[in-house]
PDB file of C-alpha atoms and ligand atoms in Angstrom:
ATOM      1  CA  MET A   1      33.431 -40.487  -8.524  1.00 71.00           C
ATOM      2  CA  LYS A   2      36.322 -43.142  -7.860  1.00 85.00           C
ATOM      3  CA  THR A   3      35.658 -45.900  -5.800  1.00 92.00           C
ATOM      4  CA  LEU A   4      38.163 -47.831  -4.021  1.00 95.00           C
ATOM      5  CA  PRO A   5      38.205 -51.243  -5.770  1.00 93.00           C
ATOM      6  CA  ILE A   6      37.227 -53.823  -3.728  1.00 94.00           C
ATOM      7  CA  THR A   7      36.385 -57.716  -4.035  1.00 94.00           C
ATOM      8  CA  ASP A   8      35.787 -60.414  -1.760  1.00 94.00           C
ATOM      9  CA  ASP A   9      39.397 -61.186  -1.299  1.00 96.00           C
ATOM     10  CA  THR A  10      40.599 -57.674  -1.010  1.00 97.00           C
ATOM     11  CA  HIS A  11      42.751 -57.127   1.762  1.00 98.00           C
ATOM     12  CA  VAL A  12      42.552 -52.833   2.785  1.00 98.00           C
ATOM     13  CA  LEU A  13      45.815 -51.407   4.512  1.00 98.00           C
ATOM     14  CA  VAL A  14      44.970 -47.988   5.915  1.00 98.00           C
ATOM     15  CA  LEU A  15      47.271 -45.075   7.040  1.00 98.00           C
ATOM     16  CA  THR A  16      46.356 -42.002   8.600  1.00 98.00           C
ATOM     17  CA  GLY A  17      48.082 -39.033   9.249  1.00 97.00           C
ATOM     18  CA  ALA A  18      46.866 -35.319  10.971  1.00 96.00           C
ATOM     19  CA  GLY A  19      45.060 -34.693   7.903  1.00 97.00           C
ATOM     20  CA  VAL A  20      42.026 -37.242   8.884  1.00 98.00           C
ATOM     21  CA  SER A  21      41.316 -35.225  11.817  1.00 98.00           C
ATOM     22  CA  ALA A  22      42.114 -31.983  10.546  1.00 97.00           C
ATOM     23  CA  GLU A  23      37.983 -31.296   9.967  1.00 98.00           C
ATOM     24  CA  SER A  24      37.067 -32.353  13.711  1.00 98.00           C
ATOM     25  CA  GLY A  25      39.095 -29.366  14.276  1.00 96.00           C
ATOM     26  CA  VAL A  26      42.538 -31.153  15.523  1.00 94.00           C
ATOM     27  CA  PRO A  27      45.179 -29.197  13.929  1.00 90.00           C
ATOM     28  CA  THR A  28      47.949 -30.550  12.037  1.00 91.00           C
ATOM     29  CA  PHE A  29      51.485 -30.642  12.357  1.00 85.00           C
ATOM     30  CA  ARG A  30      53.308 -29.167   9.407  1.00 79.00           C
ATOM     31  CA  ASP A  31      49.929 -26.973   7.580  1.00 72.00           C
ATOM     32  CA  ALA A  32      49.975 -23.206   8.124  1.00 68.00           C
ATOM     33  CA  GLY A  33      49.123 -22.713  12.162  1.00 71.00           C
ATOM     34  CA  GLY A  34      49.763 -26.000  12.775  1.00 71.00           C
ATOM     35  CA  LEU A  35      51.507 -27.790  15.839  1.00 74.00           C
ATOM     36  CA  TRP A  36      55.158 -27.510  15.268  1.00 68.00           C
ATOM     37  CA  GLU A  37      54.896 -23.803  14.325  1.00 72.00           C
ATOM     38  CA  GLY A  38      56.394 -21.580  17.097  1.00 73.00           C
ATOM     39  CA  HIS A  39      57.599 -24.560  18.619  1.00 76.00           C
ATOM     40  CA  ASP A  40      60.818 -26.762  18.374  1.00 82.00           C
ATOM     41  CA  VAL A  41      60.007 -29.922  18.135  1.00 83.00           C
ATOM     42  CA  HIS A  42      63.264 -31.479  20.067  1.00 84.00           C
ATOM     43  CA  GLU A  43      62.039 -28.968  22.966  1.00 89.00           C
ATOM     44  CA  VAL A  44      58.925 -30.533  23.233  1.00 90.00           C
ATOM     45  CA  ALA A  45      58.733 -33.833  21.683  1.00 93.00           C
ATOM     46  CA  SER A  46      62.056 -35.527  22.374  1.00 95.00           C
ATOM     47  CA  PRO A  47      63.057 -37.832  25.272  1.00 96.00           C
ATOM     48  CA  ASP A  48      66.454 -35.511  25.196  1.00 95.00           C
ATOM     49  CA  GLY A  49      63.708 -32.143  25.925  1.00 94.00           C
ATOM     50  CA  PHE A  50      62.218 -33.873  28.057  1.00 96.00           C
ATOM     51  CA  ALA A  51      65.257 -34.082  30.073  1.00 96.00           C
ATOM     52  CA  ARG A  52      66.142 -30.803  29.874  1.00 95.00           C
ATOM     53  CA  ASP A  53      62.342 -29.036  30.608  1.00 94.00           C
ATOM     54  CA  PRO A  54      59.777 -31.694  31.229  1.00 95.00           C
ATOM     55  CA  LEU A  55      57.514 -28.819  32.476  1.00 95.00           C
ATOM     56  CA  LEU A  56      57.329 -27.131  29.131  1.00 92.00           C
ATOM     57  CA  VAL A  57      57.148 -30.784  27.426  1.00 94.00           C
ATOM     58  CA  TRP A  58      53.792 -31.382  29.727  1.00 95.00           C
ATOM     59  CA  ARG A  59      52.197 -27.201  29.078  1.00 92.00           C
ATOM     60  CA  PHE A  60      52.786 -28.569  25.612  1.00 92.00           C
ATOM     61  CA  TYR A  61      50.574 -32.037  25.777  1.00 94.00           C
ATOM     62  CA  SER A  62      48.739 -30.640  28.390  1.00 94.00           C
ATOM     63  CA  GLN A  63      47.483 -27.719  25.806  1.00 92.00           C
ATOM     64  CA  ARG A  64      46.605 -30.271  23.369  1.00 94.00           C
ATOM     65  CA  ARG A  65      44.952 -32.769  25.655  1.00 96.00           C
ATOM     66  CA  ALA A  66      42.258 -29.431  26.745  1.00 95.00           C
ATOM     67  CA  GLY A  67      42.199 -28.714  22.709  1.00 94.00           C
ATOM     68  CA  MET A  68      40.306 -32.034  22.416  1.00 96.00           C
ATOM     69  CA  GLU A  69      37.591 -30.604  24.299  1.00 96.00           C
ATOM     70  CA  GLY A  70      34.516 -31.385  22.520  1.00 96.00           C
ATOM     71  CA  ILE A  71      36.174 -32.851  19.266  1.00 98.00           C
ATOM     72  CA  THR A  72      34.603 -35.892  17.848  1.00 98.00           C
ATOM     73  CA  PRO A  73      35.094 -37.952  15.210  1.00 98.00           C
ATOM     74  CA  ASN A  74      34.188 -36.816  11.164  1.00 98.00           C
ATOM     75  CA  GLY A  75      33.034 -38.412   8.030  1.00 98.00           C
ATOM     76  CA  GLY A  76      36.398 -40.260   7.485  1.00 98.00           C
ATOM     77  CA  HIS A  77      36.683 -41.579  10.404  1.00 98.00           C
ATOM     78  CA  HIS A  78      32.956 -43.138  10.404  1.00 98.00           C
ATOM     79  CA  ALA A  79      33.763 -44.123   6.539  1.00 98.00           C
ATOM     80  CA  LEU A  80      36.744 -46.421   7.793  1.00 98.00           C
ATOM     81  CA  VAL A  81      34.759 -48.104  10.732  1.00 98.00           C
ATOM     82  CA  ALA A  82      32.512 -48.869   8.299  1.00 98.00           C
ATOM     83  CA  LEU A  83      34.697 -50.552   6.055  1.00 98.00           C
ATOM     84  CA  GLU A  84      36.392 -52.107   8.971  1.00 98.00           C
ATOM     85  CA  ARG A  85      32.924 -53.500   9.556  1.00 98.00           C
ATOM     86  CA  ARG A  86      32.373 -55.017   5.794  1.00 97.00           C
ATOM     87  CA  LEU A  87      36.378 -56.687   5.621  1.00 98.00           C
ATOM     88  CA  GLY A  88      36.244 -57.823   9.020  1.00 98.00           C
ATOM     89  CA  ASP A  89      40.314 -59.228   9.302  1.00 98.00           C
ATOM     90  CA  ARG A  90      40.801 -58.445   5.629  1.00 98.00           C
ATOM     91  CA  PHE A  91      41.380 -54.782   7.504  1.00 98.00           C
ATOM     92  CA  LEU A  92      43.971 -52.972   9.367  1.00 98.00           C
ATOM     93  CA  LEU A  93      44.185 -49.049  10.285  1.00 98.00           C
ATOM     94  CA  VAL A  94      47.602 -47.405  11.260  1.00 98.00           C
ATOM     95  CA  THR A  95      47.314 -44.187  12.596  1.00 98.00           C
ATOM     96  CA  GLN A  96      50.467 -41.879  13.262  1.00 97.00           C
ATOM     97  CA  ASN A  97      47.060 -39.658  15.342  1.00 97.00           C
ATOM     98  CA  VAL A  98      47.597 -39.566  18.969  1.00 97.00           C
ATOM     99  CA  ASP A  99      44.127 -38.186  19.241  1.00 98.00           C
ATOM    100  CA  GLY A 100      42.302 -41.479  19.922  1.00 98.00           C
ATOM    101  CA  LEU A 101      39.287 -40.438  17.169  1.00 98.00           C
ATOM    102  CA  HIS A 102      39.922 -43.630  15.617  1.00 98.00           C
ATOM    103  CA  ARG A 103      39.068 -45.425  18.646  1.00 98.00           C
ATOM    104  CA  ALA A 104      36.231 -43.076  19.593  1.00 98.00           C
ATOM    105  CA  ALA A 105      34.686 -43.661  15.977  1.00 98.00           C
ATOM    106  CA  GLY A 106      34.532 -47.404  16.893  1.00 98.00           C
ATOM    107  CA  SER A 107      37.673 -48.616  14.936  1.00 98.00           C
ATOM    108  CA  GLU A 108      39.525 -52.047  16.622  1.00 98.00           C
ATOM    109  CA  ARG A 109      41.627 -53.482  14.275  1.00 98.00           C
ATOM    110  CA  LEU A 110      43.673 -50.225  14.961  1.00 98.00           C
ATOM    111  CA  ILE A 111      47.515 -49.721  15.637  1.00 98.00           C
ATOM    112  CA  GLU A 112      48.449 -46.111  17.062  1.00 98.00           C
ATOM    113  CA  LEU A 113      51.825 -46.016  16.135  1.00 97.00           C
ATOM    114  CA  HIS A 114      52.759 -43.110  17.663  1.00 96.00           C
ATOM    115  CA  GLY A 115      50.909 -43.292  20.951  1.00 97.00           C
ATOM    116  CA  GLU A 116      48.466 -41.753  23.236  1.00 98.00           C
ATOM    117  CA  LEU A 117      47.056 -38.530  23.805  1.00 98.00           C
ATOM    118  CA  MET A 118      45.203 -39.350  26.682  1.00 98.00           C
ATOM    119  CA  ARG A 119      47.522 -41.956  27.980  1.00 98.00           C
ATOM    120  CA  SER A 120      50.591 -41.365  30.714  1.00 98.00           C
ATOM    121  CA  ARG A 121      53.282 -43.519  31.863  1.00 98.00           C
ATOM    122  CA  CYS A 122      56.144 -43.311  34.546  1.00 98.00           C
ATOM    123  CA  THR A 123      59.357 -42.524  33.755  1.00 97.00           C
ATOM    124  CA  VAL A 124      61.021 -45.124  36.256  1.00 97.00           C
ATOM    125  CA  CYS A 125      58.280 -48.144  36.985  1.00 97.00           C
ATOM    126  CA  ASP A 126      56.939 -50.796  35.094  1.00 95.00           C
ATOM    127  CA  ARG A 127      53.168 -49.800  35.583  1.00 95.00           C
ATOM    128  CA  PRO A 128      51.479 -50.102  31.926  1.00 96.00           C
ATOM    129  CA  PRO A 129      50.258 -46.817  30.201  1.00 97.00           C
ATOM    130  CA  PHE A 130      46.796 -45.633  32.144  1.00 97.00           C
ATOM    131  CA  GLU A 131      44.259 -43.312  31.031  1.00 97.00           C
ATOM    132  CA  ASP A 132      45.294 -39.741  32.019  1.00 97.00           C
ATOM    133  CA  ARG A 133      43.123 -37.225  30.709  1.00 95.00           C
ATOM    134  CA  GLN A 134      44.598 -34.232  33.033  1.00 93.00           C
ATOM    135  CA  ALA A 135      45.321 -31.041  31.183  1.00 92.00           C
ATOM    136  CA  TYR A 136      48.189 -30.064  33.991  1.00 93.00           C
ATOM    137  CA  LYS A 137      48.600 -26.812  35.294  1.00 91.00           C
ATOM    138  CA  PRO A 138      51.763 -24.658  34.037  1.00 89.00           C
ATOM    139  CA  GLY A 139      54.332 -25.627  36.647  1.00 88.00           C
ATOM    140  CA  VAL A 140      52.762 -28.701  37.431  1.00 86.00           C
ATOM    141  CA  ALA A 141      55.373 -31.896  36.882  1.00 87.00           C
ATOM    142  CA  PRO A 142      52.791 -34.694  37.495  1.00 96.00           C
ATOM    143  CA  MET A 143      54.654 -37.337  39.555  1.00 96.00           C
ATOM    144  CA  CYS A 144      53.999 -41.089  39.499  1.00 97.00           C
ATOM    145  CA  GLY A 145      51.110 -42.193  42.594  1.00 95.00           C
ATOM    146  CA  ARG A 146      52.731 -45.640  42.576  1.00 96.00           C
ATOM    147  CA  CYS A 147      56.151 -44.726  42.914  1.00 97.00           C
ATOM    148  CA  LYS A 148      55.379 -41.665  45.541  1.00 96.00           C
ATOM    149  CA  ALA A 149      53.208 -44.650  47.619  1.00 96.00           C
ATOM    150  CA  ALA A 150      56.448 -46.776  47.779  1.00 96.00           C
ATOM    151  CA  GLY A 151      58.463 -43.810  49.198  1.00 97.00           C
ATOM    152  CA  LYS A 152      60.125 -42.831  45.534  1.00 96.00           C
ATOM    153  CA  ASP A 153      59.961 -39.539  43.177  1.00 96.00           C
ATOM    154  CA  ALA A 154      59.149 -40.066  39.951  1.00 97.00           C
ATOM    155  CA  LEU A 155      57.799 -38.473  36.661  1.00 97.00           C
ATOM    156  CA  LEU A 156      55.126 -39.036  34.304  1.00 98.00           C
ATOM    157  CA  ARG A 157      55.335 -38.461  30.957  1.00 98.00           C
ATOM    158  CA  PRO A 158      53.357 -38.525  27.722  1.00 97.00           C
ATOM    159  CA  HIS A 159      52.253 -42.115  25.970  1.00 98.00           C
ATOM    160  CA  ILE A 160      53.915 -40.777  23.298  1.00 97.00           C
ATOM    161  CA  VAL A 161      56.498 -41.960  20.631  1.00 97.00           C
ATOM    162  CA  TRP A 162      58.865 -38.530  20.484  1.00 96.00           C
ATOM    163  CA  PHE A 163      61.629 -38.167  17.564  1.00 93.00           C
ATOM    164  CA  GLY A 164      64.291 -40.559  18.509  1.00 93.00           C
ATOM    165  CA  GLU A 165      62.587 -43.077  20.247  1.00 96.00           C
ATOM    166  CA  ILE A 166      61.571 -46.765  18.833  1.00 94.00           C
ATOM    167  CA  ILE A 167      58.535 -47.924  17.735  1.00 95.00           C
ATOM    168  CA  ASP A 168      56.983 -50.696  19.229  1.00 94.00           C
ATOM    169  CA  ARG A 169      58.471 -54.031  17.129  1.00 96.00           C
ATOM    170  CA  ALA A 170      54.754 -55.668  18.041  1.00 97.00           C
ATOM    171  CA  TYR A 171      53.561 -52.835  15.694  1.00 97.00           C
ATOM    172  CA  LEU A 172      55.467 -53.224  12.828  1.00 97.00           C
ATOM    173  CA  ALA A 173      55.698 -56.751  12.790  1.00 97.00           C
ATOM    174  CA  ARG A 174      51.560 -56.697  13.189  1.00 98.00           C
ATOM    175  CA  ILE A 175      51.681 -54.710   9.454  1.00 98.00           C
ATOM    176  CA  GLU A 176      54.705 -56.631   8.151  1.00 97.00           C
ATOM    177  CA  ARG A 177      52.231 -60.295   8.649  1.00 98.00           C
ATOM    178  CA  PHE A 178      49.163 -58.277   7.252  1.00 98.00           C
ATOM    179  CA  VAL A 179      51.437 -57.068   4.085  1.00 98.00           C
ATOM    180  CA  ASP A 180      52.674 -60.473   3.789  1.00 97.00           C
ATOM    181  CA  THR A 181      49.542 -62.261   3.907  1.00 97.00           C
ATOM    182  CA  ALA A 182      47.559 -59.850   1.829  1.00 98.00           C
ATOM    183  CA  GLY A 183      50.245 -59.869  -0.933  1.00 97.00           C
ATOM    184  CA  ARG A 184      49.070 -58.814  -4.448  1.00 97.00           C
ATOM    185  CA  ARG A 185      45.070 -58.521  -3.039  1.00 98.00           C
ATOM    186  CA  LEU A 186      46.491 -55.289  -0.765  1.00 98.00           C
ATOM    187  CA  VAL A 187      44.944 -52.141  -1.416  1.00 98.00           C
ATOM    188  CA  PHE A 188      46.844 -49.558   0.615  1.00 98.00           C
ATOM    189  CA  LEU A 189      45.564 -46.288   1.379  1.00 98.00           C
ATOM    190  CA  ALA A 190      47.142 -43.215   2.968  1.00 98.00           C
ATOM    191  CA  VAL A 191      45.129 -40.601   4.476  1.00 98.00           C
ATOM    192  CA  GLY A 192      46.500 -37.013   5.489  1.00 97.00           C
ATOM    193  CA  THR A 193      49.854 -37.782   6.120  1.00 96.00           C
ATOM    194  CA  SER A 194      52.583 -35.612   4.456  1.00 94.00           C
ATOM    195  CA  GLY A 195      54.669 -38.391   4.108  1.00 91.00           C
ATOM    196  CA  LEU A 196      57.826 -36.980   6.177  1.00 90.00           C
ATOM    197  CA  VAL A 197      57.991 -39.372   9.462  1.00 89.00           C
ATOM    198  CA  TYR A 198      59.156 -43.127   8.816  1.00 91.00           C
ATOM    199  CA  PRO A 199      58.645 -46.081   9.356  1.00 92.00           C
ATOM    200  CA  ALA A 200      55.103 -44.731   8.486  1.00 94.00           C
ATOM    201  CA  ALA A 201      56.345 -42.882   4.867  1.00 93.00           C
ATOM    202  CA  GLY A 202      57.755 -46.226   3.825  1.00 94.00           C
ATOM    203  CA  LEU A 203      54.507 -47.836   3.974  1.00 97.00           C
ATOM    204  CA  VAL A 204      53.544 -47.043   0.585  1.00 97.00           C
ATOM    205  CA  ASP A 205      56.823 -48.965  -0.515  1.00 96.00           C
ATOM    206  CA  ALA A 206      55.942 -52.032   1.645  1.00 96.00           C
ATOM    207  CA  ALA A 207      52.622 -52.136  -0.300  1.00 96.00           C
ATOM    208  CA  ARG A 208      53.762 -51.904  -3.961  1.00 95.00           C
ATOM    209  CA  HIS A 209      56.619 -54.260  -3.094  1.00 96.00           C
ATOM    210  CA  ALA A 210      54.145 -57.135  -1.807  1.00 97.00           C
ATOM    211  CA  GLY A 211      52.361 -56.466  -5.463  1.00 97.00           C
ATOM    212  CA  GLY A 212      49.402 -54.229  -4.306  1.00 97.00           C
ATOM    213  CA  THR A 213      47.768 -51.222  -5.429  1.00 97.00           C
ATOM    214  CA  SER A 214      48.459 -47.527  -3.438  1.00 97.00           C
ATOM    215  CA  TRP A 215      46.054 -44.755  -3.223  1.00 98.00           C
ATOM    216  CA  LEU A 216      46.235 -41.547  -1.294  1.00 98.00           C
ATOM    217  CA  VAL A 217      43.833 -39.180  -0.155  1.00 98.00           C
ATOM    218  CA  ASN A 218      45.169 -35.953   0.731  1.00 98.00           C
ATOM    219  CA  ALA A 219      44.630 -32.182   0.817  1.00 97.00           C
ATOM    220  CA  GLU A 220      47.258 -31.095  -1.352  1.00 95.00           C
ATOM    221  CA  ALA A 221      50.189 -33.616  -2.823  1.00 95.00           C
ATOM    222  CA  PRO A 222      52.496 -34.531  -0.492  1.00 91.00           C
ATOM    223  CA  ALA A 223      56.435 -34.922  -0.529  1.00 88.00           C
ATOM    224  CA  ASN A 224      56.041 -38.974  -1.627  1.00 91.00           C
ATOM    225  CA  VAL A 225      53.108 -38.263  -3.715  1.00 94.00           C
ATOM    226  CA  GLU A 226      55.097 -39.976  -7.006  1.00 95.00           C
ATOM    227  CA  ARG A 227      55.072 -43.428  -5.215  1.00 95.00           C
ATOM    228  CA  PHE A 228      51.074 -43.932  -5.574  1.00 97.00           C
ATOM    229  CA  ASP A 229      49.366 -45.535  -8.370  1.00 97.00           C
ATOM    230  CA  HIS A 230      46.108 -43.316  -7.545  1.00 97.00           C
ATOM    231  CA  VAL A 231      45.896 -40.125  -5.987  1.00 97.00           C
ATOM    232  CA  VAL A 232      42.604 -38.240  -5.219  1.00 97.00           C
ATOM    233  CA  LEU A 233      43.128 -34.659  -3.976  1.00 97.00           C
ATOM    234  CA  GLY A 234      40.731 -33.083  -1.497  1.00 97.00           C
ATOM    235  CA  PRO A 235      39.566 -33.287   2.169  1.00 98.00           C
ATOM    236  CA  SER A 236      39.165 -36.869   3.837  1.00 98.00           C
ATOM    237  CA  GLY A 237      36.289 -35.698   5.574  1.00 98.00           C
ATOM    238  CA  THR A 238      34.039 -35.698   2.445  1.00 96.00           C
ATOM    239  CA  VAL A 239      36.637 -37.828  -0.053  1.00 98.00           C
ATOM    240  CA  LEU A 240      36.794 -41.257   1.892  1.00 98.00           C
ATOM    241  CA  PRO A 241      32.718 -41.161   2.732  1.00 97.00           C
ATOM    242  CA  GLY A 242      32.355 -41.545  -1.282  1.00 97.00           C
ATOM    243  CA  LEU A 243      35.303 -43.223  -2.286  1.00 97.00           C
ATOM    244  CA  LEU A 244      34.483 -46.135   0.524  1.00 96.00           C
ATOM    245  CA  ALA A 245      30.951 -46.505  -0.393  1.00 90.00           C
ATOM    246  CA  ASN A 246      31.144 -48.944  -2.517  1.00 69.00           C
TER     247      ASN A 246
HETATM  248  P1  OAD B   1      51.355 -33.672   8.844  1.00 92.64           P
HETATM  249  O1  OAD B   1      50.819 -32.168   9.517  1.00 92.64           O
HETATM  250  O2  OAD B   1      52.879 -33.431   8.281  1.00 92.64           O
HETATM  251  O3  OAD B   1      50.358 -33.598   7.447  1.00 92.64           O
HETATM  252  C1  OAD B   1      49.202 -33.376   7.384  1.00 92.64           C
HETATM  253  C2  OAD B   1      48.654 -33.417   5.878  1.00 92.64           C
HETATM  254  O4  OAD B   1      47.537 -33.914   5.615  1.00 92.64           O
HETATM  255  C3  OAD B   1      49.405 -32.484   5.085  1.00 92.64           C
HETATM  256  O5  OAD B   1      49.811 -32.848   3.830  1.00 92.64           O
HETATM  257  C4  OAD B   1      48.012 -31.535   4.757  1.00 92.64           C
HETATM  258  O6  OAD B   1      48.054 -31.517   3.337  1.00 92.64           O
HETATM  259  C5  OAD B   1      46.782 -32.829   4.854  1.00 92.64           C
HETATM  260  N1  OAD B   1      45.811 -32.402   4.959  1.00 92.64           N
HETATM  261  C6  OAD B   1      45.122 -31.151   5.818  1.00 92.64           C
HETATM  262  N2  OAD B   1      43.562 -31.433   5.742  1.00 92.64           N
HETATM  263  C7  OAD B   1      43.246 -32.245   5.571  1.00 92.64           C
HETATM  264  C8  OAD B   1      41.964 -32.663   5.189  1.00 92.64           C
HETATM  265  N3  OAD B   1      41.221 -32.203   5.664  1.00 92.64           N
HETATM  266  N4  OAD B   1      41.780 -34.319   4.614  1.00 92.64           N
HETATM  267  C9  OAD B   1      43.245 -34.687   3.851  1.00 92.64           C
HETATM  268  N5  OAD B   1      44.391 -34.544   3.950  1.00 92.64           N
HETATM  269  C10 OAD B   1      44.433 -33.163   4.598  1.00 92.64           C
HETATM  270  O7  OAD B   1      51.064 -34.944   9.673  1.00 92.64           O
HETATM  271  P2  OAD B   1      51.559 -36.214   9.783  1.00 92.64           P
HETATM  272  O8  OAD B   1      52.046 -36.577   8.198  1.00 92.64           O
HETATM  273  O9  OAD B   1      50.232 -36.973  10.455  1.00 92.64           O
HETATM  274  O10 OAD B   1      54.698 -37.010  14.894  1.00 92.64           O
HETATM  275  O11 OAD B   1      52.545 -36.118  10.649  1.00 92.64           O
HETATM  276  C11 OAD B   1      53.519 -37.206  10.575  1.00 92.64           C
HETATM  277  C12 OAD B   1      53.948 -37.168  12.165  1.00 92.64           C
HETATM  278  O12 OAD B   1      54.701 -35.996  12.098  1.00 92.64           O
HETATM  279  C13 OAD B   1      53.202 -36.897  13.452  1.00 92.64           C
HETATM  280  O13 OAD B   1      52.250 -38.675  13.997  1.00 92.64           O
HETATM  281  C14 OAD B   1      53.999 -36.211  14.637  1.00 92.64           C
HETATM  282  C15 OAD B   1      54.587 -35.457  13.622  1.00 92.64           C
HETATM  283  O14 OAD B   1      55.866 -35.207  14.137  1.00 92.64           O
HETATM  284  C16 OAD B   1      55.055 -37.492  16.370  1.00 92.64           C
HETATM  285  O15 OAD B   1      54.588 -36.185  17.100  1.00 92.64           O
HETATM  286  C17 OAD B   1      56.105 -38.260  16.684  1.00 92.64           C
END
């Protein structure tokens, strides 16, 4: 069985997508039966869609919150935690997932690039995003309690980066610094992602440009498979514990 080549100065940058949570029972986006099937992305995951129909958007995210009930991290999440404990600051995990499972498993050097399903924020005031596990009842538009106390009506929104929105610059800067510091010592590992959504899909190019090597673990070959040096096809929940066992 292949193992990731890790020496005393190897730096590992991991990018995960929906596939890493598939074996926990969280649906992916683009596979058959995935989240985008039956949904127009622009209706439920864009600022314009939210402006047009906030109730529809809240229904979609409330269903996703409810769907997380009883869901726990799998062997893939746990294997990444074990690797982080070995490497310390020579490890960084970037996830496109909003399900919070990496955090639940114990990952600490973690960037949740696309936001967090279990947090909300106000569309008007500057209160920081806050934990909000509620799956709102259909037809209920959640309002900001802080604005209400000040006599104003303001909608809450999920703390998710929607299509057409900008990813936090500080996150991208942290990833860039990690890649620059690592240089040729970098091992980039993408797991369970279709390689279609940028900037995440471009990380493999950044890693190669820095002189690092790139690995992919995915159930099937995704769009950008040719850009990886090593490809392991299979379910990440069982592949990762072996690949990272070294
Ligand atoms: P996708 O649903 O596009 O891709 C999931 C990938 O995981 C596919 O290539 C599957 O073959 C693979 N996969 C499925 N089960 C797997 C398993 N058990 N082990 C390994 N791989 C498996 O999900 P993402 O690439 O994460 O953005 O999607 C990227 C972004 O597009 C998401 O963050 C989301 C979406 O639109 C926003 O919502 C902003």
